[in-house]
Short mmCIF file of C-alpha atoms in Angstrom, two decimals:
data_model
loop_
_atom_site.label_atom_id
_atom_site.label_comp_id
_atom_site.label_asym_id
_atom_site.label_seq_id
_atom_site.Cartn_x
_atom_site.Cartn_y
_atom_site.Cartn_z
CA UNK A 7 18.63 181.27 143.36
CA UNK A 8 17.48 180.58 139.58
CA UNK A 9 16.47 177.19 138.33
CA UNK A 10 17.79 176.01 135.83
CA UNK A 11 16.29 173.56 132.94
CA UNK A 12 18.38 171.28 130.79
CA UNK A 13 17.13 171.04 127.27
CA UNK A 14 18.68 169.45 123.88
CA UNK A 15 18.97 170.87 120.67
CA UNK A 16 20.21 169.00 118.04
CA UNK A 17 22.02 166.84 119.57
CA UNK A 18 23.34 169.25 121.89
CA UNK A 19 23.38 169.99 125.63
CA UNK A 20 22.70 173.56 127.08
CA UNK A 21 21.45 174.83 130.60
CA UNK A 22 18.75 177.74 130.52
CA UNK A 23 17.03 179.64 133.09
CA UNK A 24 13.86 178.51 133.95
CA UNK A 25 12.35 182.08 131.86
CA UNK A 26 14.96 181.36 129.52
CA UNK A 27 13.37 178.12 128.80
CA UNK A 28 9.86 179.04 128.54
CA UNK A 29 10.72 181.94 126.51
CA UNK A 30 12.37 179.73 124.00
CA UNK A 31 9.58 176.90 123.71
CA UNK A 32 6.81 179.45 123.58
CA UNK A 33 8.94 180.69 120.49
CA UNK A 34 9.21 177.62 118.97
CA UNK A 35 5.63 176.18 119.28
CA UNK A 36 4.64 179.56 117.46
CA UNK A 37 7.20 179.40 114.36
CA UNK A 38 5.57 175.49 114.46
CA UNK A 39 2.12 176.94 114.33
CA UNK A 40 2.83 179.05 111.70
CA UNK A 41 3.91 176.54 109.37
CA UNK A 42 0.85 173.73 109.20
CA UNK A 43 0.18 174.97 105.49
CA UNK A 44 4.07 173.40 105.38
CA UNK A 45 4.51 169.76 104.18
CA UNK A 46 8.00 170.13 105.57
CA UNK A 47 7.36 171.02 109.26
CA UNK A 48 9.33 168.60 110.62
CA UNK A 49 12.11 169.52 108.75
CA UNK A 50 12.36 172.89 109.30
CA UNK A 51 11.69 172.84 112.97
CA UNK A 52 14.95 170.41 112.93
CA UNK A 53 17.06 173.96 110.48
CA UNK A 54 15.46 176.17 113.08
CA UNK A 55 16.78 174.37 116.41
CA UNK A 56 20.11 173.56 114.66
CA UNK A 57 20.83 177.55 114.15
CA UNK A 58 19.68 178.39 117.55
CA UNK A 59 21.86 175.73 118.59
CA UNK A 60 24.66 177.80 117.19
CA UNK A 61 24.09 180.25 117.89
CA UNK A 62 24.00 179.55 121.32
CA UNK A 63 27.72 177.87 121.14
CA UNK A 64 28.36 181.09 119.94
CA UNK A 65 27.08 183.34 122.71
CA UNK A 66 28.80 180.31 125.58
CA UNK A 67 32.12 181.03 126.76
CA UNK A 68 32.21 177.62 128.13
CA UNK A 69 30.15 174.46 128.10
CA UNK A 70 28.63 174.76 131.25
CA UNK A 71 27.40 178.44 131.22
CA UNK A 72 23.68 178.99 131.95
CA UNK A 73 21.75 180.83 128.92
CA UNK A 74 19.73 183.63 130.15
CA UNK A 75 16.31 185.43 128.75
CA UNK A 76 18.76 188.44 127.40
CA UNK A 77 20.46 185.34 125.07
CA UNK A 78 17.54 183.91 123.81
CA UNK A 79 15.44 187.66 122.71
CA UNK A 80 19.47 188.05 120.54
CA UNK A 81 18.82 185.15 119.09
CA UNK A 82 14.83 185.36 118.31
CA UNK A 83 15.70 188.56 116.79
CA UNK A 84 18.69 187.34 114.54
CA UNK A 85 16.51 184.21 113.35
CA UNK A 86 12.98 186.06 113.02
CA UNK A 87 9.56 185.77 114.51
CA UNK A 88 6.76 183.90 113.14
CA UNK A 89 5.02 187.08 112.46
CA UNK A 90 7.00 188.61 110.79
CA UNK A 91 7.62 185.78 107.76
CA UNK A 92 3.90 185.57 107.67
CA UNK A 93 3.64 189.55 107.20
CA UNK A 94 4.06 190.36 102.89
CA UNK A 95 6.20 193.01 104.12
CA UNK A 96 7.99 192.32 107.11
CA UNK A 97 8.83 194.49 110.14
CA UNK A 98 12.73 195.94 109.74
CA UNK A 99 15.02 193.28 111.88
CA UNK A 100 18.40 194.60 113.32
CA UNK A 101 20.77 194.76 110.48
CA UNK A 102 22.69 191.43 111.17
CA UNK A 103 25.59 190.72 107.65
CA UNK A 104 26.38 186.97 107.56
CA UNK A 105 30.04 186.39 105.94
CA UNK A 106 30.41 183.61 103.81
CA UNK A 107 31.50 180.12 104.96
CA UNK A 108 33.80 177.89 103.42
CA UNK A 109 31.94 174.54 102.68
CA UNK A 110 31.78 171.44 100.34
CA UNK A 111 28.72 172.05 98.18
CA UNK A 112 26.83 168.33 98.26
CA UNK A 113 23.71 169.60 95.14
CA UNK A 114 26.27 170.87 92.88
CA UNK A 115 29.42 168.28 93.32
CA UNK A 116 30.76 166.40 90.98
CA UNK A 117 33.34 164.81 92.51
CA UNK A 118 33.27 165.85 96.35
CA UNK A 119 31.86 169.49 96.05
CA UNK A 120 34.71 171.38 96.54
CA UNK A 121 35.06 173.13 93.10
CA UNK A 122 31.59 174.32 93.66
CA UNK A 123 32.02 175.45 97.12
CA UNK A 124 34.96 177.77 96.46
CA UNK A 125 32.84 178.86 93.49
CA UNK A 126 30.22 179.84 96.49
CA UNK A 127 33.02 181.09 98.61
CA UNK A 128 34.99 183.52 96.24
CA UNK A 129 31.41 184.33 94.07
CA UNK A 130 32.20 183.17 90.67
CA UNK A 131 30.53 180.68 88.08
CA UNK A 132 31.12 176.77 89.49
CA UNK A 133 32.19 175.75 85.49
CA UNK A 134 34.66 178.82 85.42
CA UNK A 135 35.99 177.01 89.01
CA UNK A 136 35.91 173.72 87.83
CA UNK A 137 37.80 174.71 84.80
CA UNK A 138 40.42 176.63 86.96
CA UNK A 139 40.74 173.14 88.92
CA UNK A 140 41.42 171.52 85.85
CA UNK A 141 44.40 173.86 84.54
CA UNK A 142 45.75 173.32 88.09
CA UNK A 143 46.21 169.48 87.16
CA UNK A 144 47.08 169.86 84.62
CA UNK A 145 49.84 172.56 85.03
CA UNK A 146 51.04 170.68 88.19
CA UNK A 147 51.30 167.06 86.58
CA UNK A 148 48.87 165.18 88.20
CA UNK A 149 49.97 167.07 91.99
CA UNK A 150 46.75 169.04 92.67
CA UNK A 151 44.92 165.70 92.97
CA UNK A 152 46.36 165.00 96.37
CA UNK A 153 45.58 168.77 97.34
CA UNK A 154 42.24 167.82 96.31
CA UNK A 155 41.75 164.96 98.46
CA UNK A 156 42.93 166.67 101.22
CA UNK A 157 40.99 169.76 100.87
CA UNK A 158 38.07 166.91 100.62
CA UNK A 159 38.81 165.97 103.73
CA UNK A 160 39.15 169.59 105.70
CA UNK A 161 36.93 171.20 104.03
CA UNK A 162 33.48 170.13 106.02
CA UNK A 163 30.50 169.29 103.44
CA UNK A 164 26.89 171.34 103.70
CA UNK A 165 24.62 169.03 105.47
CA UNK A 166 21.92 171.77 106.82
CA UNK A 167 20.35 174.53 105.45
CA UNK A 168 21.83 176.97 107.90
CA UNK A 169 25.59 175.77 106.13
CA UNK A 170 24.29 176.21 102.75
CA UNK A 171 23.26 179.57 103.70
CA UNK A 172 26.21 180.04 105.00
CA UNK A 173 27.97 179.01 101.98
CA UNK A 174 26.36 181.44 99.85
CA UNK A 175 26.53 184.45 102.49
CA UNK A 176 23.08 184.47 103.00
CA UNK A 177 21.05 185.26 106.01
CA UNK A 178 19.96 182.19 108.05
CA UNK A 179 16.81 183.88 109.26
CA UNK A 180 13.14 181.73 109.89
CA UNK A 181 12.07 183.15 106.25
CA UNK A 182 15.69 182.00 104.21
CA UNK A 183 14.93 178.47 106.47
CA UNK A 184 11.45 177.68 105.19
CA UNK A 185 12.43 178.93 101.38
CA UNK A 186 15.37 176.67 101.18
CA UNK A 187 13.92 173.65 102.91
CA UNK A 188 10.69 174.07 100.52
CA UNK A 189 12.87 174.62 97.41
CA UNK A 190 15.13 171.45 97.97
CA UNK A 191 11.79 169.09 99.05
CA UNK A 192 10.69 170.60 95.54
CA UNK A 193 13.74 169.62 93.76
CA UNK A 194 13.83 166.28 95.16
CA UNK A 195 10.16 165.40 93.84
CA UNK A 196 10.65 167.14 90.58
CA UNK A 197 14.48 164.88 90.02
CA UNK A 198 14.69 161.38 91.62
CA UNK A 199 17.46 160.80 89.76
CA UNK A 200 19.10 163.32 90.48
CA UNK A 201 19.15 162.46 94.29
CA UNK A 202 20.38 158.60 93.40
CA UNK A 203 23.54 160.24 91.85
CA UNK A 204 24.02 162.02 94.30
CA UNK A 205 23.77 159.35 97.07
CA UNK A 206 26.09 157.30 94.30
CA UNK A 207 28.78 159.90 94.37
CA UNK A 208 28.33 159.82 98.13
CA UNK A 209 29.10 156.02 97.93
CA UNK A 210 32.02 156.54 95.62
CA UNK A 211 33.39 159.49 97.98
CA UNK A 212 33.09 157.43 101.39
CA UNK A 213 35.02 154.48 99.69
CA UNK A 214 38.04 156.72 98.28
CA UNK A 215 37.55 158.69 101.79
CA UNK A 216 38.08 154.91 103.58
CA UNK A 217 41.27 153.88 101.08
CA UNK A 218 42.53 157.04 101.83
CA UNK A 219 42.77 156.94 105.44
CA UNK A 220 43.91 152.95 105.35
CA UNK A 221 47.04 154.72 103.25
CA UNK A 222 47.31 157.36 105.67
CA UNK A 223 47.13 155.34 108.83
CA UNK A 224 49.67 152.66 107.47
CA UNK A 225 52.60 154.81 106.06
CA UNK A 226 52.35 156.78 108.83
CA UNK A 227 52.21 154.03 111.57
CA UNK A 228 55.64 152.31 110.07
CA UNK A 229 56.95 155.86 110.28
CA UNK A 230 55.96 155.88 114.01
CA UNK A 231 57.10 153.10 114.75
CA UNK A 232 60.60 153.36 112.94
CA UNK A 233 61.38 156.73 114.86
CA UNK A 234 59.87 155.42 118.69
CA UNK A 235 62.47 152.31 118.31
CA UNK A 236 65.44 154.53 117.11
CA UNK A 237 64.84 156.98 119.84
CA UNK A 238 64.37 154.15 122.21
CA UNK A 239 67.65 152.28 120.96
CA UNK A 240 69.81 155.81 121.55
CA UNK A 241 68.14 156.23 124.83
CA UNK A 242 70.05 155.93 128.22
CA UNK A 243 67.52 153.23 129.12
CA UNK A 244 69.61 150.93 125.68
CA UNK A 245 72.75 149.14 126.36
CA UNK A 246 73.33 150.14 122.19
CA UNK A 247 73.19 154.13 123.82
CA UNK A 248 76.69 153.48 125.20
CA UNK A 249 77.98 153.05 122.35
CA UNK A 250 76.75 155.16 120.34
CA UNK A 251 76.61 158.50 122.57
CA UNK A 252 80.09 157.80 123.33
CA UNK A 253 80.56 158.17 119.07
CA UNK A 254 80.78 161.99 119.15
CA UNK A 255 81.26 162.13 115.01
CA UNK A 256 77.85 163.73 114.67
CA UNK A 257 78.02 166.15 117.55
CA UNK A 258 80.88 168.07 116.08
CA UNK A 259 78.37 168.64 113.07
CA UNK A 260 75.31 169.38 114.97
CA UNK A 261 76.86 170.80 118.29
CA UNK A 262 74.68 168.20 120.85
CA UNK A 263 74.98 164.54 121.34
CA UNK A 264 73.36 162.48 118.77
CA UNK A 265 70.88 161.62 121.33
CA UNK A 266 69.30 165.18 121.62
CA UNK A 267 69.30 164.85 117.89
CA UNK A 268 67.09 161.96 117.72
CA UNK A 269 65.22 163.75 119.92
CA UNK A 270 64.28 166.99 117.85
CA UNK A 271 64.04 164.55 115.27
CA UNK A 272 61.62 162.53 116.69
CA UNK A 273 59.00 165.16 117.17
CA UNK A 274 60.17 167.63 113.95
CA UNK A 275 59.06 164.64 112.19
CA UNK A 276 56.69 162.46 114.82
CA UNK A 277 54.36 164.90 115.43
CA UNK A 278 53.31 165.51 111.91
CA UNK A 279 53.14 161.88 111.46
CA UNK A 280 51.39 161.56 114.39
CA UNK A 281 48.71 163.80 113.49
CA UNK A 282 48.43 162.16 109.57
CA UNK A 283 47.69 158.70 111.74
CA UNK A 284 45.04 159.96 113.98
CA UNK A 285 43.59 161.68 110.71
CA UNK A 286 43.37 158.36 108.73
CA UNK A 287 42.19 156.68 112.11
CA UNK A 288 39.53 158.97 112.16
CA UNK A 289 38.56 158.42 108.01
CA UNK A 290 38.91 155.07 109.07
CA UNK A 291 36.59 155.21 111.96
CA UNK A 292 34.31 158.28 112.34
CA UNK A 293 33.22 158.30 115.77
CA UNK A 294 36.62 158.50 116.55
CA UNK A 295 37.54 162.04 118.73
CA UNK A 296 39.71 164.96 117.20
CA UNK A 297 42.05 166.65 118.49
CA UNK A 298 41.23 169.23 121.21
CA UNK A 299 42.15 172.48 120.17
CA UNK A 300 44.96 173.01 123.13
CA UNK A 301 46.37 169.82 122.26
CA UNK A 302 46.90 171.02 118.68
CA UNK A 303 48.06 174.03 120.17
CA UNK A 304 50.49 172.54 122.11
CA UNK A 305 52.27 169.85 119.27
CA UNK A 306 52.16 172.86 117.23
CA UNK A 307 54.11 174.59 119.99
CA UNK A 308 56.93 171.98 120.82
CA UNK A 309 57.18 171.20 116.72
CA UNK A 310 58.12 175.19 116.46
CA UNK A 311 60.76 175.33 119.36
CA UNK A 312 62.04 171.91 118.13
CA UNK A 313 61.80 173.76 114.25
CA UNK A 314 64.00 176.80 115.83
CA UNK A 315 66.18 174.88 117.80
CA UNK A 316 67.21 172.51 115.30
CA UNK A 317 67.96 175.40 112.78
CA UNK A 318 69.63 177.60 114.94
CA UNK A 319 72.24 174.70 115.96
CA UNK A 320 72.57 174.13 111.99
CA UNK A 321 73.35 177.51 111.05
CA UNK A 322 75.29 177.75 114.14
CA UNK A 323 77.84 174.80 112.85
CA UNK A 324 78.33 176.59 109.58
CA UNK A 325 79.21 179.55 110.38
CA UNK A 326 81.87 177.49 113.18
CA UNK A 327 83.41 175.96 110.34
CA UNK A 328 84.50 179.08 108.32
CA UNK A 329 88.22 179.09 109.23
CA UNK A 330 90.66 176.15 110.29
CA UNK A 331 94.06 175.33 111.61
CA UNK A 332 96.80 173.88 111.72
CA UNK A 333 99.44 173.20 114.81
CA UNK A 334 101.47 170.68 115.31
CA UNK A 335 103.33 168.97 118.44
CA UNK A 336 106.45 167.25 118.02
CA UNK A 337 109.08 165.05 120.37
CA UNK A 338 112.04 163.23 119.68
CA UNK A 339 112.99 160.39 122.09
CA UNK A 340 115.58 157.32 121.50
CA UNK A 341 115.69 153.79 121.55
CA UNK A 342 118.90 152.31 122.58
CA UNK A 343 117.06 149.28 120.81
CA UNK A 344 116.57 149.03 116.97
CA UNK A 345 112.94 148.17 117.30
CA UNK A 346 110.57 150.13 119.30
CA UNK A 347 107.13 148.56 120.05
CA UNK A 348 103.74 150.48 119.11
CA UNK A 349 100.14 150.18 121.19
CA UNK A 350 96.91 151.35 121.52
CA UNK A 351 94.96 151.34 124.42
CA UNK A 352 92.42 153.03 125.70
CA UNK A 353 92.36 152.43 129.59
CA UNK A 354 94.35 156.47 129.48
CA UNK A 355 91.35 158.23 128.11
CA UNK A 356 88.61 159.80 130.37
CA UNK A 357 84.74 158.82 129.60
CA UNK A 358 83.89 162.11 131.29
CA UNK A 359 84.13 164.33 128.01
CA UNK A 360 83.35 163.72 124.50
CA UNK A 361 85.20 160.81 122.37
CA UNK A 362 86.23 160.54 118.93
CA UNK A 363 86.01 157.57 117.03
CA UNK A 364 89.22 156.65 115.31
CA UNK A 365 87.69 157.41 112.07
CA UNK A 366 89.24 160.79 112.91
CA UNK A 367 92.73 159.44 113.89
CA UNK A 368 95.24 158.22 111.36
CA UNK A 369 99.27 157.29 111.87
CA UNK A 370 101.53 158.04 108.72
CA UNK A 371 105.03 156.13 109.14
CA UNK A 372 107.77 158.57 107.66
CA UNK A 373 111.77 157.91 107.07
CA UNK A 374 113.42 159.94 110.12
CA UNK A 375 116.04 162.81 109.45
CA UNK A 376 118.25 161.38 111.45
CA UNK A 377 119.69 158.31 113.93
CA UNK A 378 116.62 158.55 116.33
CA UNK A 379 112.79 158.52 116.46
CA UNK A 380 110.62 161.38 115.86
CA UNK A 381 107.12 161.56 117.33
CA UNK A 382 104.77 164.41 115.70
CA UNK A 383 101.28 165.33 116.39
CA UNK A 384 99.31 167.61 113.86
CA UNK A 385 95.84 168.71 115.44
CA UNK A 386 93.68 169.98 112.65
CA UNK A 387 89.95 171.91 114.31
CA UNK A 388 87.76 174.91 112.93
CA UNK A 389 86.13 177.64 114.22
CA UNK A 390 83.82 180.97 112.99
CA UNK A 391 87.76 182.77 113.00
CA UNK A 392 90.94 182.27 112.97
CA UNK A 393 91.22 183.21 117.07
CA UNK A 394 88.56 180.57 117.60
CA UNK A 395 89.98 177.86 115.85
CA UNK A 396 93.21 177.86 117.54
CA UNK A 397 91.92 177.94 120.60
CA UNK A 398 89.70 174.65 119.65
CA UNK A 399 93.17 173.29 118.57
CA UNK A 400 94.77 173.82 121.80
CA UNK A 401 92.29 172.18 123.89
CA UNK A 402 92.79 169.30 121.84
CA UNK A 403 93.71 166.48 124.16
CA UNK A 404 95.52 163.19 122.82
CA UNK A 405 96.77 160.97 125.57
CA UNK A 406 100.81 159.30 124.39
CA UNK A 407 102.63 157.50 126.97
CA UNK A 408 106.35 157.01 125.57
CA UNK A 409 108.00 153.38 127.74
CA UNK A 410 111.96 154.27 127.22
CA UNK A 411 112.29 151.90 129.27
CA UNK A 412 110.27 148.42 127.70
CA UNK A 413 110.84 150.51 124.25
CA UNK A 414 107.35 151.17 123.40
CA UNK A 415 104.93 153.70 122.52
CA UNK A 416 101.40 153.54 123.70
CA UNK A 417 98.98 155.93 121.79
CA UNK A 418 95.02 156.11 121.67
CA UNK A 419 92.06 155.17 119.32
CA UNK A 420 90.75 158.37 120.48
CA UNK A 421 90.94 162.17 121.95
CA UNK A 422 89.58 164.68 124.06
CA UNK A 423 87.72 168.31 123.42
CA UNK A 424 85.45 169.70 125.45
CA UNK A 425 81.81 169.42 124.60
CA UNK A 426 81.66 173.65 124.05
CA UNK A 427 84.10 173.21 121.32
CA UNK A 428 81.64 170.51 119.67
CA UNK A 429 81.31 172.58 116.39
CA UNK A 430 85.28 172.01 115.76
CA UNK A 431 85.44 169.14 113.37
CA UNK A 432 88.79 168.18 115.02
CA UNK A 433 91.07 165.60 112.82
CA UNK A 434 94.31 163.66 113.66
CA UNK A 435 97.72 163.03 112.42
CA UNK A 436 100.40 160.75 113.89
CA UNK A 437 103.65 160.76 112.45
CA UNK A 438 106.03 158.47 113.73
CA UNK A 439 109.39 158.75 112.37
CA UNK A 440 111.74 155.84 111.41
CA UNK A 441 115.86 156.16 111.21
CA UNK A 442 117.66 153.70 109.05
CA UNK A 443 118.03 150.42 109.68
CA UNK A 444 115.64 150.72 112.74
CA UNK A 445 111.56 149.65 112.61
CA UNK A 446 108.46 149.55 114.77
CA UNK A 447 107.06 146.92 115.59
CA UNK A 448 102.92 146.51 115.55
CA UNK A 449 101.41 145.46 119.11
CA UNK A 450 98.18 145.09 120.32
CA UNK A 451 95.20 146.84 118.91
CA UNK A 452 97.22 148.99 116.81
CA UNK A 453 96.48 147.76 113.35
CA UNK A 454 93.09 149.26 114.64
CA UNK A 455 94.20 152.23 113.54
CA UNK A 456 94.05 154.04 110.53
CA UNK A 457 98.16 153.62 108.75
CA UNK A 458 99.25 154.65 105.59
CA UNK A 459 101.11 150.74 105.68
CA UNK A 460 98.90 147.68 105.45
CA UNK A 461 100.85 145.98 108.31
CA UNK A 462 99.06 143.63 111.37
CA UNK A 463 99.75 142.54 114.63
CA UNK A 464 103.31 140.67 114.80
CA UNK A 465 104.34 142.10 111.72
CA UNK A 466 107.27 144.93 111.28
CA UNK A 467 107.73 148.23 110.00
CA UNK A 468 111.34 148.69 108.40
CA UNK A 469 113.36 151.87 107.09
CA UNK A 470 115.99 150.33 104.75
CA UNK A 471 117.83 152.36 103.16
CA UNK A 472 115.80 155.42 103.12
CA UNK A 473 113.05 152.97 101.82
CA UNK A 474 109.90 152.01 104.19
CA UNK A 475 107.93 149.04 104.02
CA UNK A 476 106.05 146.29 106.37
CA UNK A 477 107.70 142.92 107.14
CA UNK A 478 104.83 141.42 104.88
CA UNK A 479 105.52 143.51 101.44
CA UNK A 480 108.35 142.76 98.79
CA UNK A 481 109.66 145.88 98.23
CA UNK A 482 111.11 146.78 95.03
CA UNK A 483 114.87 147.78 95.06
CA UNK A 484 115.37 150.85 93.77
CA UNK A 485 118.69 152.85 92.59
CA UNK A 486 119.33 153.94 95.92
CA UNK A 487 119.46 150.05 97.35
CA UNK A 488 121.50 148.39 94.67
CA UNK A 489 125.04 148.00 95.38
CA UNK A 490 127.56 149.58 92.46
CA UNK A 491 129.52 146.55 90.40
CA UNK A 492 133.63 146.60 91.40
CA UNK A 493 135.51 145.32 88.99
CA UNK A 494 139.78 145.14 89.31
CA UNK A 495 141.29 144.08 86.32
CA UNK A 496 145.17 143.48 86.01
CA UNK A 497 147.61 140.80 83.61
CA UNK A 498 145.91 137.39 83.31
CA UNK A 499 143.75 138.27 86.93
CA UNK A 500 139.51 139.61 86.60
CA UNK A 501 138.11 140.09 90.01
CA UNK A 502 134.41 141.11 89.85
CA UNK A 503 132.35 142.35 92.76
CA UNK A 504 128.63 142.87 93.03
CA UNK A 505 125.48 141.81 93.91
CA UNK A 506 125.57 138.72 93.18
CA UNK A 507 129.22 137.82 95.09
CA UNK A 508 132.81 137.34 94.51
CA UNK A 509 134.32 136.51 91.13
CA UNK A 510 137.63 136.01 90.03
CA UNK A 511 139.14 135.25 87.04
CA UNK A 512 142.60 133.93 86.52
CA UNK A 513 144.73 132.95 83.24
CA UNK A 514 148.05 131.47 83.78
CA UNK A 515 151.34 131.52 80.81
CA UNK A 516 150.47 128.18 79.60
CA UNK A 517 147.07 130.08 78.75
CA UNK A 518 145.22 127.77 81.12
CA UNK A 519 141.75 129.77 82.92
CA UNK A 520 140.63 129.42 86.20
CA UNK A 521 137.39 130.81 87.71
CA UNK A 522 136.75 130.78 91.38
CA UNK A 523 133.08 132.02 92.28
CA UNK A 524 131.51 133.10 96.14
CA UNK A 525 128.30 133.97 96.65
CA UNK A 526 125.69 132.57 99.07
CA UNK A 527 125.81 129.49 97.96
CA UNK A 528 130.00 128.92 99.20
CA UNK A 529 132.77 128.69 96.54
CA UNK A 530 133.08 127.05 93.32
CA UNK A 531 136.24 126.73 91.15
CA UNK A 532 136.37 126.05 87.92
CA UNK A 533 139.48 125.18 86.03
CA UNK A 534 140.75 124.26 82.84
CA UNK A 535 142.18 120.86 82.47
#
């Protein structure tokens, strides 16, 4: 059984076999001995250790994997041996072709180093990249500034020499590390003002990032709070959900209960805003751990599934509204009384089916073609084709109770339909036809449903000579409602009958006149004396 030794490189813990540990220890000692003439030995060694830690991380499949001697040999071959660095013509090492990595360049940064980082990555001049960024800023009318800030947050800063070498596409070898560290120290000595400017820029950048983090956390937090309250209100745990989930108006448009629509909306909107909230907190408090790759993968998968389900339901709902069909059901009934009572009662509505509110039920009062009351239902439904639309319309069930004993008709404010026909966008019109000289009394709850006459409970809808009106109205007389004036004339006598009453004018042989008027006020007689 091989002995293992734990070591720390660049703040990371690794488990090494004993032989691998001593080989690495000897290598680091050789590198340090070869740098006796360098003033920046400690900084170079830190960079070398950071590079070794990076390569070890790449070789490990899991954090607790033990590093063996062969892996240490491979890393030494990549970085280079001290004797190769000291030789004027170093021995040829195995080919290692590094790829450029995208970093923000703090050395050439004017704001955040994003433009300089892209310039290195694309291999173009940094000035040209800045001009391109300015053009994008004007073309997008300032919107590119938000993209720049987002890139500033996402793209890591090239902090170490290894990062800067990878940013430029150069080999992260021992000789390049030594050369770059030395150049950096020389630049800092020659330009202390530049170092101060960089520190000021970094401080300003930190302030901007803190403000951005506060903004993201605040806005996304409010959105998440609203979504959570909405989800709880419509959940089965809430009393309010009993009312909301029975109202299937939304169900007819998206083909799913409102509760499920709310859950999908919560996932589609909530997941991105939750990530923005965590990002805001991360900017405010850098020590907060980021979400693991597996968690992000799970959240992304849930979000994509929610998007697909809602998209499919929406497209399916649109397709199911291609055709609409209208079917009619009629019924005639006789009432010995002149007044029929209309009531609304939902006791005969089953809660096991999907229900629709009274917004889609309308009652119309019209004149009957004969001496009987007529009841007519007009059902309208939509479908993906004519056959499906007709089938859906026939599935609509509307409870009606005609009580001839008590001279009343009991309707419902809701109607029933199977859940699978949720896309059909049902509509129901009820026509009550009143014979001439008869009426309908508005009973309990009837005024809760839409009617084409503004009549309240206890009021009556009349049909007077073909004119329909409510008892709370003063209908205008039309030509059909006016009686013709009757006139009878003879020798000395003139009789007229009109809507005001009876009027008789008479004259005797002596020429004296007499007028007799009979109206609603009584009998009035006028005569010459």
